PDB file of C-alpha atoms in Angstrom:
ATOM      1  CA  ASP A 194      -4.686 -59.773 126.210  1.00  0.00           C
ATOM      2  CA  PHE A 195      -2.763 -59.120 123.110  1.00  0.00           C
ATOM      3  CA  TYR A 196      -0.695 -55.439 123.023  1.00  0.00           C
ATOM      4  CA  LEU A 197       2.502 -54.155 121.147  1.00  0.00           C
ATOM      5  CA  LYS A 198       5.326 -52.991 123.024  1.00  0.00           C
ATOM      6  CA  ASN A 199       8.619 -50.852 122.491  1.00  0.00           C
ATOM      7  CA  ASN A 200      10.741 -49.692 126.009  1.00  0.00           C
ATOM      8  CA  GLY A 201      13.053 -47.228 123.998  1.00  0.00           C
ATOM      9  CA  THR A 202      15.186 -49.968 123.720  1.00  0.00           C
ATOM     10  CA  ASP A 203      14.076 -53.222 122.021  1.00  0.00           C
ATOM     11  CA  ASN A 204      10.295 -54.042 120.744  1.00  0.00           C
ATOM     12  CA  TYR A 205       8.009 -56.687 121.709  1.00  0.00           C
ATOM     13  CA  ILE A 206       5.160 -58.767 121.384  1.00  0.00           C
ATOM     14  CA  VAL A 207       3.356 -59.785 125.066  1.00  0.00           C
ATOM     15  CA  SER A 208       0.331 -62.067 124.989  1.00  0.00           C
ATOM     16  CA  SER A 209      -0.151 -61.870 128.810  1.00  0.00           C
ATOM     17  CA  THR A 210      -3.234 -64.597 128.174  1.00  0.00           C
ATOM     18  CA  GLY A 211      -2.998 -68.150 126.336  1.00  0.00           C
ATOM     19  CA  ASN A 212      -1.206 -69.336 123.684  1.00  0.00           C
ATOM     20  CA  LEU A 213       0.997 -66.899 121.341  1.00  0.00           C
ATOM     21  CA  GLN A 214      -0.408 -68.342 117.693  1.00  0.00           C
ATOM     22  CA  VAL A 215       1.727 -66.931 114.466  1.00  0.00           C
ATOM     23  CA  HIS A 216      -0.303 -67.784 110.630  1.00  0.00           C
ATOM     24  CA  MET A 217       0.485 -67.851 107.753  1.00  0.00           C
ATOM     25  CA  GLY A 218      -3.431 -66.565 106.177  1.00  0.00           C
ATOM     26  CA  LEU A 219      -6.052 -67.674 108.375  1.00  0.00           C
ATOM     27  CA  SER A 220      -4.872 -71.692 108.643  1.00  0.00           C
ATOM     28  CA  GLN A 221      -1.636 -72.174 108.640  1.00  0.00           C
ATOM     29  CA  LEU A 222      -0.080 -72.596 112.277  1.00  0.00           C
ATOM     30  CA  ALA A 223       4.006 -70.865 111.684  1.00  0.00           C
ATOM     31  CA  ILE A 224       4.698 -70.363 115.581  1.00  0.00           C
ATOM     32  CA  LYS A 225       3.508 -71.162 119.211  1.00  0.00           C
ATOM     33  CA  CYS A 226       4.753 -70.209 121.734  1.00  0.00           C
ATOM     34  CA  THR A 227       2.875 -71.873 124.816  1.00  0.00           C
ATOM     35  CA  GLN A 228       2.460 -70.328 128.349  1.00  0.00           C
ATOM     36  CA  ASP A 229       4.760 -71.604 130.398  1.00  0.00           C
ATOM     37  CA  GLY A 230       5.942 -74.089 128.101  1.00  0.00           C
ATOM     38  CA  ALA A 231       6.905 -74.878 124.374  1.00  0.00           C
ATOM     39  CA  THR A 232       7.601 -73.305 121.797  1.00  0.00           C
ATOM     40  CA  SER A 233       6.793 -74.722 118.472  1.00  0.00           C
ATOM     41  CA  LEU A 234       8.275 -73.972 114.941  1.00  0.00           C
ATOM     42  CA  TYR A 235       6.170 -75.489 111.987  1.00  0.00           C
ATOM     43  CA  TYR A 236       5.696 -76.188 107.501  1.00  0.00           C
ATOM     44  CA  ASP A 237       2.950 -76.020 106.152  1.00  0.00           C
ATOM     45  CA  ALA A 238       1.087 -76.355 109.164  1.00  0.00           C
ATOM     46  CA  SER A 239      -2.761 -77.907 108.576  1.00  0.00           C
ATOM     47  CA  ALA A 240      -3.902 -77.242 111.914  1.00  0.00           C
ATOM     48  CA  HIS A 241      -2.983 -80.626 112.819  1.00  0.00           C
ATOM     49  CA  SER A 242       0.553 -81.212 111.859  1.00  0.00           C
ATOM     50  CA  SER A 243       3.105 -81.575 114.028  1.00  0.00           C
ATOM     51  CA  PRO A 244       5.833 -79.057 114.874  1.00  0.00           C
ATOM     52  CA  LYS A 245       9.505 -79.480 113.055  1.00  0.00           C
ATOM     53  CA  LEU A 246      11.113 -77.593 116.611  1.00  0.00           C
ATOM     54  CA  SER A 247      10.320 -77.466 119.594  1.00  0.00           C
ATOM     55  CA  THR A 248      11.846 -75.800 122.888  1.00  0.00           C
ATOM     56  CA  PHE A 249      11.056 -78.291 126.424  1.00  0.00           C
ATOM     57  CA  SER A 250      12.679 -77.716 129.376  1.00  0.00           C
ATOM     58  CA  GLY A 251      15.742 -80.165 128.974  1.00  0.00           C
ATOM     59  CA  GLY A 252      16.251 -78.538 124.995  1.00  0.00           C
ATOM     60  CA  VAL A 253      15.031 -78.928 121.960  1.00  0.00           C
ATOM     61  CA  SER A 254      13.067 -81.917 119.731  1.00  0.00           C
ATOM     62  CA  VAL A 255      12.769 -81.798 116.374  1.00  0.00           C
ATOM     63  CA  THR A 256      10.323 -83.963 113.833  1.00  0.00           C
ATOM     64  CA  GLY A 257      11.801 -84.538 110.188  1.00  0.00           C
ATOM     65  CA  SER A 258      15.640 -84.056 109.206  1.00  0.00           C
ATOM     66  CA  VAL A 259      18.294 -81.768 110.270  1.00  0.00           C
ATOM     67  CA  ASN A 260      19.712 -80.979 107.083  1.00  0.00           C
ATOM     68  CA  ALA A 261      23.381 -78.908 108.433  1.00  0.00           C
ATOM     69  CA  ASP A 262      26.863 -78.266 107.295  1.00  0.00           C
ATOM     70  CA  GLN A 263      28.197 -79.489 110.676  1.00  0.00           C
ATOM     71  CA  LEU A 264      27.817 -80.788 114.035  1.00  0.00           C
ATOM     72  CA  HIS A 265      29.692 -79.001 116.150  1.00  0.00           C
ATOM     73  CA  LEU A 266      30.554 -81.349 119.742  1.00  0.00           C
ATOM     74  CA  GLY A 267      32.539 -80.457 122.734  1.00  0.00           C
ATOM     75  CA  ASP A 268      35.148 -83.020 124.258  1.00  0.00           C
ATOM     76  CA  ASN A 269      33.264 -85.735 126.123  1.00  0.00           C
ATOM     77  CA  ASP A 270      29.676 -83.518 124.510  1.00  0.00           C
ATOM     78  CA  LYS A 271      28.262 -87.275 123.280  1.00  0.00           C
ATOM     79  CA  ALA A 272      25.974 -88.193 119.373  1.00  0.00           C
ATOM     80  CA  LEU A 273      23.932 -90.733 121.451  1.00  0.00           C
ATOM     81  CA  PHE A 274      21.227 -93.289 118.745  1.00  0.00           C
ATOM     82  CA  GLY A 275      18.563 -95.847 120.025  1.00  0.00           C
ATOM     83  CA  ALA A 276      15.994 -95.008 122.636  1.00  0.00           C
ATOM     84  CA  SER A 277      17.930 -95.683 125.158  1.00  0.00           C
ATOM     85  CA  ASN A 278      21.073 -94.315 124.273  1.00  0.00           C
ATOM     86  CA  ASP A 279      22.119 -97.137 123.722  1.00  0.00           C
ATOM     87  CA  LEU A 280      25.225 -95.467 121.886  1.00  0.00           C
ATOM     88  CA  GLU A 281      27.437 -93.344 122.274  1.00  0.00           C
ATOM     89  CA  ILE A 282      30.268 -91.428 119.946  1.00  0.00           C
ATOM     90  CA  TYR A 283      32.486 -88.756 121.916  1.00  0.00           C
ATOM     91  CA  HIS A 284      35.690 -87.228 121.231  1.00  0.00           C
ATOM     92  CA  GLU A 285      37.095 -87.680 125.327  1.00  0.00           C
ATOM     93  CA  ASN A 286      38.408 -84.779 126.911  1.00  0.00           C
ATOM     94  CA  SER A 287      41.104 -86.137 128.852  1.00  0.00           C
ATOM     95  CA  GLY A 288      43.274 -88.626 126.775  1.00  0.00           C
ATOM     96  CA  SER A 289      42.593 -86.306 123.456  1.00  0.00           C
ATOM     97  CA  ASN A 290      40.559 -90.011 121.827  1.00  0.00           C
ATOM     98  CA  GLY A 291      37.518 -90.989 120.089  1.00  0.00           C
ATOM     99  CA  MET A 292      35.444 -92.842 121.429  1.00  0.00           C
ATOM    100  CA  ILE A 293      32.747 -95.310 120.069  1.00  0.00           C
ATOM    101  CA  PHE A 294      30.758 -97.246 122.620  1.00  0.00           C
ATOM    102  CA  ASN A 295      27.648 -99.763 122.130  1.00  0.00           C
ATOM    103  CA  LYS A 296      26.002-100.648 125.383  1.00  0.00           C
ATOM    104  CA  THR A 297      24.190-104.227 123.488  1.00  0.00           C
ATOM    105  CA  GLY A 298      25.016-105.994 121.663  1.00  0.00           C
ATOM    106  CA  ASP A 299      27.640-106.199 119.152  1.00  0.00           C
ATOM    107  CA  LEU A 300      29.366-103.037 117.147  1.00  0.00           C
ATOM    108  CA  TYR A 301      29.887-103.974 113.094  1.00  0.00           C
ATOM    109  CA  ILE A 302      31.437-101.460 111.011  1.00  0.00           C
ATOM    110  CA  GLN A 303      30.333-101.596 107.377  1.00  0.00           C
ATOM    111  CA  GLY A 304      31.514-101.073 103.947  1.00  0.00           C
ATOM    112  CA  ASN A 305      29.505-101.050 100.560  1.00  0.00           C
ATOM    113  CA  ASN A 306      30.210-103.587  98.166  1.00  0.00           C
ATOM    114  CA  GLY A 307      29.989-103.473  95.412  1.00  0.00           C
ATOM    115  CA  SER A 308      25.867-103.075  94.921  1.00  0.00           C
ATOM    116  CA  ASN A 309      25.478-100.015  97.194  1.00  0.00           C
ATOM    117  CA  ALA A 310      25.012-102.943  99.783  1.00  0.00           C
ATOM    118  CA  ALA A 311      26.425-102.865 103.666  1.00  0.00           C
ATOM    119  CA  GLN A 312      28.948-105.652 104.555  1.00  0.00           C
ATOM    120  CA  THR A 313      30.896-105.721 107.225  1.00  0.00           C
ATOM    121  CA  ALA A 314      34.537-105.471 107.079  1.00  0.00           C
ATOM    122  CA  ILE A 315      34.619-105.545 111.785  1.00  0.00           C
ATOM    123  CA  GLN A 316      32.335-106.665 113.492  1.00  0.00           C
ATOM    124  CA  ILE A 317      33.832-106.625 117.728  1.00  0.00           C
ATOM    125  CA  HIS A 318      31.597-108.784 119.629  1.00  0.00           C
ATOM    126  CA  SER A 319      30.924-107.348 123.008  1.00  0.00           C
ATOM    127  CA  ASN A 320      32.686-109.340 126.080  1.00  0.00           C
ATOM    128  CA  GLY A 321      35.087-110.937 123.232  1.00  0.00           C
ATOM    129  CA  ALA A 322      37.015-111.419 119.712  1.00  0.00           C
ATOM    130  CA  VAL A 323      37.430-108.423 116.993  1.00  0.00           C
ATOM    131  CA  ASP A 324      36.794-109.737 113.570  1.00  0.00           C
ATOM    132  CA  LEU A 325      38.242-108.611 110.312  1.00  0.00           C
ATOM    133  CA  LYS A 326      36.486-109.958 107.439  1.00  0.00           C
ATOM    134  CA  TYR A 327      37.444-110.606 103.840  1.00  0.00           C
ATOM    135  CA  ALA A 328      34.390-108.943 101.051  1.00  0.00           C
ATOM    136  CA  GLY A 329      31.817-109.099 104.331  1.00  0.00           C
ATOM    137  CA  ALA A 330      33.204-113.166 104.121  1.00  0.00           C
ATOM    138  CA  GLY A 331      33.518-115.228 107.392  1.00  0.00           C
ATOM    139  CA  PRO A 332      36.695-113.698 109.601  1.00  0.00           C
ATOM    140  CA  LYS A 333      39.834-113.182 108.691  1.00  0.00           C
ATOM    141  CA  LEU A 334      41.002-112.252 111.816  1.00  0.00           C
ATOM    142  CA  SER A 335      39.543-113.124 115.584  1.00  0.00           C
ATOM    143  CA  THR A 336      41.531-111.783 117.764  1.00  0.00           C
ATOM    144  CA  THR A 337      41.015-114.855 121.053  1.00  0.00           C
ATOM    145  CA  ALA A 338      41.755-114.737 125.432  1.00  0.00           C
ATOM    146  CA  THR A 339      44.759-115.843 123.794  1.00  0.00           C
ATOM    147  CA  GLY A 340      46.124-113.858 121.128  1.00  0.00           C
ATOM    148  CA  ALA A 341      44.906-113.943 117.778  1.00  0.00           C
ATOM    149  CA  THR A 342      43.245-116.921 115.592  1.00  0.00           C
ATOM    150  CA  VAL A 343      44.274-116.328 111.131  1.00  0.00           C
ATOM    151  CA  SER A 344      41.795-118.007 109.093  1.00  0.00           C
ATOM    152  CA  ASN A 345      43.426-119.083 104.877  1.00  0.00           C
ATOM    153  CA  ASN A 346      46.548-117.139 105.090  1.00  0.00           C
ATOM    154  CA  LEU A 347      48.471-115.479 105.874  1.00  0.00           C
ATOM    155  CA  LEU A 348      50.774-113.286 104.186  1.00  0.00           C
ATOM    156  CA  VAL A 349      53.876-112.015 105.143  1.00  0.00           C
ATOM    157  CA  GLN A 350      55.563-109.476 102.105  1.00  0.00           C
ATOM    158  CA  GLU A 351      58.666-107.100 101.744  1.00  0.00           C
ATOM    159  CA  THR A 352      61.631-108.737 103.574  1.00  0.00           C
ATOM    160  CA  ASN A 353      59.987-112.404 103.995  1.00  0.00           C
ATOM    161  CA  THR A 354      60.802-112.620 107.405  1.00  0.00           C
ATOM    162  CA  LEU A 355      58.861-113.733 110.109  1.00  0.00           C
ATOM    163  CA  ASN A 356      59.945-112.766 114.344  1.00  0.00           C
ATOM    164  CA  TRP A 357      58.919-114.878 116.461  1.00  0.00           C
ATOM    165  CA  ASN A 358      60.107-114.155 119.977  1.00  0.00           C
ATOM    166  CA  ALA A 359      58.017-117.118 122.694  1.00  0.00           C
ATOM    167  CA  ALA A 360      57.729-115.674 125.858  1.00  0.00           C
ATOM    168  CA  THR A 361      58.557-119.671 126.811  1.00  0.00           C
ATOM    169  CA  PRO A 362      62.266-120.101 126.680  1.00  0.00           C
ATOM    170  CA  ALA A 363      62.717-121.335 123.099  1.00  0.00           C
ATOM    171  CA  THR A 364      63.303-124.919 123.587  1.00  0.00           C
ATOM    172  CA  THR A 365      60.156-125.420 124.754  1.00  0.00           C
ATOM    173  CA  ALA A 366      58.447-123.417 122.079  1.00  0.00           C
ATOM    174  CA  THR A 367      57.474-124.536 118.695  1.00  0.00           C
ATOM    175  CA  LEU A 368      57.464-122.217 115.774  1.00  0.00           C
ATOM    176  CA  LYS A 369      55.556-124.108 112.332  1.00  0.00           C
ATOM    177  CA  ILE A 370      55.871-123.058 108.692  1.00  0.00           C
ATOM    178  CA  TYR A 371      53.992-124.534 106.131  1.00  0.00           C
ATOM    179  CA  ASN A 372      54.136-124.641 102.797  1.00  0.00           C
ATOM    180  CA  SER A 373      53.175-127.513 100.091  1.00  0.00           C
ATOM    181  CA  SER A 374      57.016-127.936  99.468  1.00  0.00           C
ATOM    182  CA  TYR A 375      58.470-126.770 102.949  1.00  0.00           C
ATOM    183  CA  ASN A 376      57.604-127.844 106.149  1.00  0.00           C
ATOM    184  CA  ASP A 377      60.508-126.761 109.205  1.00  0.00           C
ATOM    185  CA  SER A 378      58.914-127.723 112.667  1.00  0.00           C
ATOM    186  CA  SER A 379      62.334-127.358 114.208  1.00  0.00           C
ATOM    187  CA  GLY A 380      61.283-124.264 116.505  1.00  0.00           C
ATOM    188  CA  THR A 381      63.921-122.293 115.111  1.00  0.00           C
TER     189      THR A 381
END
């Protein structure tokens, strides 16, 4: 049974048996309301089209792209990526921190190499080093369990002063500075 109803305030479309479908013309399904189930929206739907947006008990499912001006997520609400929600991006309410959490493998932050191809700028190894790279080449600075390693050259500009605070007494710690015309390993 199907009928239209007005209760004096609101208008209703009622299908008391079976599903409710709205078609454009005779063959183009636009909206399908399943009794005790999903409501689905279709785009240019033929008889074999899949819905573009469907409700389910946990929210909505979207097939295809979503175009939006903005996406608002509240504190601790997460954008989840991957089949097992392996990557999370969210804003932490308790500490007011932005968080990126990769549950599997390494995390890469990439930029454009100048030819519209991705190149790694930062690689965060799972339970290991963090590498800073230049032009996608091997790491220029890598963290280690004991500090950091610089590959090639470290240039100190402006004051040309290197302040060094050793954790060990100065009598046993050594700072070595080398260049082609100067070599001082006196520890000062």
